[in-house]
Amino acid sequence: MTLHTGHVGLNVTDLDRSLAFYRDVLGFAVLAEGKDDDRRYAFLGDGTGDHPVLTLWQQARGPYGGDRAGLHHLAFAADSIERVQRYEEALKAYGAEFAYEGVVAHREGAASGGIFFHDPDGTRLEISVPAGAEDAPAPNAEAPTCGFF
């Protein structure tokens, strides 16, 4: 049996704020929203069908904690370095917090790279491409860029 990622679920503190970020800034389509008692949720897709890619669950009481076991970061793949740069512009206009300035390589000499930033709850996110970042700097000479933000 071969497994692949079905969807990723994130706990959020404010569903409306997170929906605005993932829908309006990153371009995810809202497939469904619901409520169970006082807990709200939303299923988000990539706009190509009715399959959820990301689910948001309003049940967190505090921001993301990178010092606890669990999700390290969530990486999205883009189709071109130009698309990554357009996301960077949209994220800057939104006021997102970035881990590094501009597009960076995944490691020294790598063709792959992208942008590294945080969602409204502090969850670490990445948008990258497998090639096109050949001329981008690498923040860490030896270690993978995505491992330490």
CSV table of C-alpha atoms in Angstrom, one decimal, residues 9 12 23-24 36 48 54 71 79 84 97 107 144 146:
chain,number,residue,atom,x,y,z
A,9,GLY,CA,-5.6,19.9,9.7
A,12,VAL,CA,-6.5,27.9,14.9
A,23,ARG,CA,-8.5,32.2,1.4
A,24,ASP,CA,-7.7,35.8,0.6
A,36,ASP,CA,-20.2,21.8,16.5
A,48,THR,CA,-9.5,22.2,-8.7
A,54,LEU,CA,-6.3,22.0,4.4
A,71,LEU,CA,3.9,19.9,13.2
A,79,ASP,CA,4.7,26.0,-10.2
A,84,VAL,CA,6.5,32.3,-5.3
A,97,GLU,CA,5.9,37.7,9.4
A,107,ARG,CA,20.6,24.9,1.1
A,144,PRO,CA,18.5,22.8,5.4
A,146,CYS,CA,13.3,24.7,6.2
